Coordinates of C-alpha atoms in Angstrom, one line a residue:
Chain A
D1 CA -153.5 158.7 -187.1
Q2 CA -151.7 155.4 -187.0
Q3 CA -148.0 156.3 -187.5
V4 CA -146.8 152.7 -187.2
K5 CA -148.8 149.9 -188.8
Q6 CA -148.6 146.2 -188.7
N7 CA -151.1 145.2 -191.4
S8 CA -151.1 141.5 -190.7
P9 CA -153.0 140.7 -187.5
S10 CA -151.7 137.1 -187.5
L11 CA -149.1 134.8 -189.1
S12 CA -148.9 131.0 -189.0
V13 CA -145.6 129.3 -189.8
Q14 CA -144.2 125.7 -189.7
E15 CA -141.4 125.0 -187.2
G16 CA -138.0 125.3 -188.9
R17 CA -139.3 127.7 -191.6
I18 CA -138.8 131.5 -191.8
S19 CA -141.2 133.9 -190.1
I20 CA -141.4 137.4 -191.7
L21 CA -143.2 140.1 -189.8
N22 CA -143.8 143.4 -191.5
C23 CA -144.2 147.0 -190.3
D24 CA -144.8 150.3 -192.1
Y25 CA -144.4 153.8 -190.7
T26 CA -145.5 157.2 -191.9
N27 CA -143.5 159.6 -189.8
S28 CA -140.2 160.4 -191.6
M29 CA -138.8 161.8 -188.3
F30 CA -138.5 158.3 -186.9
D31 CA -134.9 157.2 -186.7
Y32 CA -134.8 154.2 -184.3
F33 CA -136.9 151.1 -184.6
L34 CA -137.5 148.2 -182.3
W35 CA -139.2 144.9 -182.1
Y36 CA -140.8 143.5 -179.0
K37 CA -142.2 140.1 -178.2
K38 CA -145.1 139.7 -175.8
Y39 CA -146.6 136.6 -174.2
P40 CA -150.1 136.7 -172.7
A41 CA -150.3 138.4 -169.3
E42 CA -146.7 139.6 -169.5
G43 CA -145.0 142.8 -170.5
P44 CA -143.3 143.1 -173.9
T45 CA -139.7 141.9 -174.1
F46 CA -137.2 143.7 -176.2
L47 CA -135.9 141.6 -179.1
I48 CA -133.9 143.7 -181.5
S49 CA -133.5 147.3 -182.7
I50 CA -132.1 149.2 -185.7
S51 CA -131.0 152.7 -186.2
S52 CA -131.9 154.6 -189.4
I53 CA -128.2 154.7 -190.3
K54 CA -128.3 151.0 -190.9
D55 CA -130.4 148.8 -193.2
K56 CA -129.9 145.5 -191.4
N57 CA -129.2 144.3 -187.9
E58 CA -128.8 140.7 -186.9
D59 CA -128.9 138.9 -183.5
G60 CA -128.9 135.1 -183.6
R61 CA -132.1 133.9 -185.2
F62 CA -133.5 137.4 -185.5
T63 CA -132.7 139.9 -188.2
V64 CA -134.4 143.3 -188.7
F65 CA -134.3 145.0 -192.1
L66 CA -135.0 148.6 -192.7
N67 CA -136.0 150.2 -196.0
K68 CA -136.1 153.9 -195.3
S69 CA -137.3 154.9 -198.8
A70 CA -140.3 152.7 -198.4
K71 CA -140.7 153.4 -194.7
H72 CA -140.8 149.7 -194.1
L73 CA -139.1 147.3 -191.7
S74 CA -139.4 143.6 -191.3
L75 CA -138.3 141.1 -188.7
H76 CA -137.1 137.7 -189.9
I77 CA -136.9 134.7 -187.6
V78 CA -134.9 131.8 -188.9
P79 CA -135.5 129.0 -188.0
S80 CA -138.8 129.5 -186.3
Q81 CA -139.5 127.6 -183.2
P82 CA -142.7 126.8 -181.3
G83 CA -141.5 129.0 -178.4
D84 CA -141.5 132.0 -180.8
S85 CA -145.3 131.9 -180.7
A86 CA -146.3 135.3 -179.3
V87 CA -147.5 138.7 -180.2
Y88 CA -144.8 140.8 -182.0
F89 CA -144.9 144.6 -181.8
C90 CA -143.0 147.0 -184.0
A91 CA -142.2 150.3 -182.4
A92 CA -140.5 153.5 -183.6
T93 CA -139.2 156.7 -182.1
Y94 CA -136.9 159.7 -182.9
A95 CA -134.2 161.6 -181.3
G96 CA -136.4 164.4 -180.1
G97 CA -137.2 164.9 -176.4
T98 CA -135.5 163.2 -173.6
S99 CA -134.4 159.9 -175.0
Y100 CA -135.6 157.0 -177.1
G101 CA -138.3 155.8 -174.7
K102 CA -141.2 157.6 -176.2
L103 CA -142.2 154.8 -178.5
T104 CA -145.0 154.6 -181.1
F105 CA -146.2 151.0 -181.4
G106 CA -148.0 149.1 -184.1
Q107 CA -151.0 147.0 -183.3
G108 CA -149.1 143.8 -183.1
T109 CA -149.0 140.6 -185.1
I110 CA -149.8 137.2 -183.5
L111 CA -147.2 134.7 -184.6
T112 CA -148.0 131.0 -184.3
V113 CA -145.3 128.5 -185.0
H114 CA -146.6 124.9 -185.5
P115 CA -144.5 121.9 -184.6
Chain B
S1 CA -128.9 143.6 -163.1
Q2 CA -132.0 145.8 -163.4
T3 CA -135.5 144.6 -162.5
I4 CA -138.8 146.3 -162.6
H5 CA -141.7 145.4 -160.4
Q6 CA -145.3 146.3 -161.0
W7 CA -148.4 145.5 -159.0
P8 CA -151.1 144.4 -158.7
A9 CA -151.2 141.9 -161.6
T10 CA -154.9 142.2 -162.0
L11 CA -157.5 144.6 -160.6
V12 CA -161.2 144.9 -160.8
Q13 CA -162.6 148.2 -159.8
P14 CA -166.1 149.8 -159.9
V15 CA -166.8 152.9 -161.9
G16 CA -166.1 156.0 -159.8
S17 CA -163.6 154.3 -157.5
P18 CA -160.0 155.6 -157.2
L19 CA -156.9 153.9 -158.6
S20 CA -153.3 153.5 -157.6
L21 CA -150.9 151.4 -159.5
E22 CA -147.3 151.2 -158.4
C23 CA -144.0 150.5 -160.2
T24 CA -140.5 150.3 -158.8
V25 CA -137.2 149.8 -160.6
E26 CA -134.1 148.2 -159.0
G27 CA -130.5 148.1 -160.0
T28 CA -130.2 151.5 -161.6
S29 CA -130.4 155.2 -160.7
N30 CA -132.1 158.1 -162.4
P31 CA -133.9 156.0 -165.0
N32 CA -136.5 157.4 -167.4
L33 CA -139.9 155.9 -166.4
Y34 CA -143.0 155.4 -168.5
W35 CA -146.6 154.3 -168.2
Y36 CA -148.1 152.7 -171.3
R37 CA -151.6 151.3 -171.8
Q38 CA -152.8 148.7 -174.2
A39 CA -156.5 148.8 -174.8
A40 CA -158.3 145.8 -176.2
G41 CA -157.3 145.0 -179.8
R42 CA -154.9 148.0 -180.0
G43 CA -151.2 148.7 -179.7
L44 CA -149.4 150.2 -176.7
Q45 CA -150.0 153.9 -176.1
L46 CA -147.7 156.1 -174.1
L47 CA -149.6 157.8 -171.2
F48 CA -146.9 159.4 -169.1
Y49 CA -143.1 159.6 -168.9
S50 CA -140.7 161.0 -166.3
V51 CA -137.1 162.0 -166.5
G52 CA -136.7 162.7 -162.8
I53 CA -138.3 163.0 -159.4
G54 CA -141.4 165.1 -159.5
Q55 CA -141.1 165.6 -163.3
I56 CA -144.1 164.2 -165.2
S57 CA -145.0 164.7 -168.8
S58 CA -148.4 163.6 -170.1
E59 CA -148.8 162.4 -173.7
V60 CA -152.6 162.3 -173.9
P61 CA -155.4 164.0 -172.0
Q62 CA -157.2 161.6 -169.8
N63 CA -158.7 160.7 -166.5
L64 CA -155.4 159.5 -165.1
S65 CA -152.4 161.1 -163.4
A66 CA -148.9 160.0 -162.6
S67 CA -146.4 160.9 -159.9
R68 CA -142.7 160.1 -159.2
P69 CA -142.2 160.6 -155.4
Q70 CA -138.8 158.7 -155.5
D71 CA -136.1 158.2 -158.1
R72 CA -137.2 154.6 -158.9
Q73 CA -140.9 154.7 -158.1
F74 CA -143.6 155.6 -160.5
I75 CA -147.3 155.7 -159.6
L76 CA -150.4 155.9 -161.8
S77 CA -153.5 157.2 -160.2
S78 CA -157.1 158.2 -160.8
K79 CA -159.6 159.9 -158.5
K80 CA -162.6 158.4 -160.3
L81 CA -162.3 155.5 -162.8
L82 CA -164.3 155.4 -166.0
L83 CA -165.3 152.3 -168.0
S84 CA -163.0 153.4 -170.7
D85 CA -160.0 153.2 -168.3
S86 CA -160.1 149.4 -168.6
G87 CA -157.0 148.0 -170.2
F88 CA -153.5 146.6 -169.7
Y89 CA -151.2 149.0 -168.0
L90 CA -147.5 148.7 -168.4
C91 CA -144.7 150.4 -166.5
A92 CA -141.3 150.7 -168.3
W93 CA -137.9 152.1 -167.7
S94 CA -134.9 153.1 -169.9
W95 CA -131.5 154.5 -169.4
A96 CA -131.5 158.3 -169.3
G97 CA -129.9 160.1 -172.2
R98 CA -129.0 157.1 -174.2
N99 CA -130.3 155.4 -177.3
S100 CA -131.6 152.4 -175.4
P101 CA -134.7 150.2 -175.5
L102 CA -137.5 150.2 -173.0
H103 CA -137.8 147.4 -170.4
F104 CA -141.3 146.6 -169.4
G105 CA -142.9 145.3 -166.2
N106 CA -145.4 142.5 -166.4
G107 CA -148.3 144.8 -166.4
T108 CA -151.6 145.3 -164.6
R109 CA -154.9 144.1 -166.1
L110 CA -157.5 146.7 -165.0
T111 CA -161.2 146.0 -165.5
V112 CA -163.5 148.7 -164.6
T113 CA -167.1 147.4 -164.0

């Protein structure tokens, strides 16, 4: 049962253009969502998060949008840079249990930004 | 600032051999600690988490176990490795009791042969 899905295994974008990575979830209990970036042979690095009480959160070039009715979130990177090339993971959790560390991850999307 | 150390970076072990992966966190006290695994072509899966010394919760039944002998030390173990234990193992920490993201170590690539 894949509760968090990233249906695009890969995305290729030209430098300077917008990258849009998508994520869908099925568990309506999820109320906190995160995006992580991962380079090969390294651990994931936290990028940006959003609580279910918001529909948008922005941090520099990164913006996350949340559509609760559609159970969908997206990460926008503008402008895209070659250094953004990595695997991007969407993750979700809920306010049950000890804290927000018990994340359910999507399968990841490989982003390639071409110079 | 907080840092997380995980070792070794890569490990090749024969089937049936034991396993011990270690993770330590610096710059914080009483963190929540986690072990995740990424199998080939799949997302990250939570294996264990701990909210304090000696307190371990398992998320999925498996051939592995975890221990937290000290506040900032988290160990992943197995008595006898299986081929299916191969994968990328990640230790992570988060602030206890807060809405905060996980911070991951650089992972251990385990290949069971």
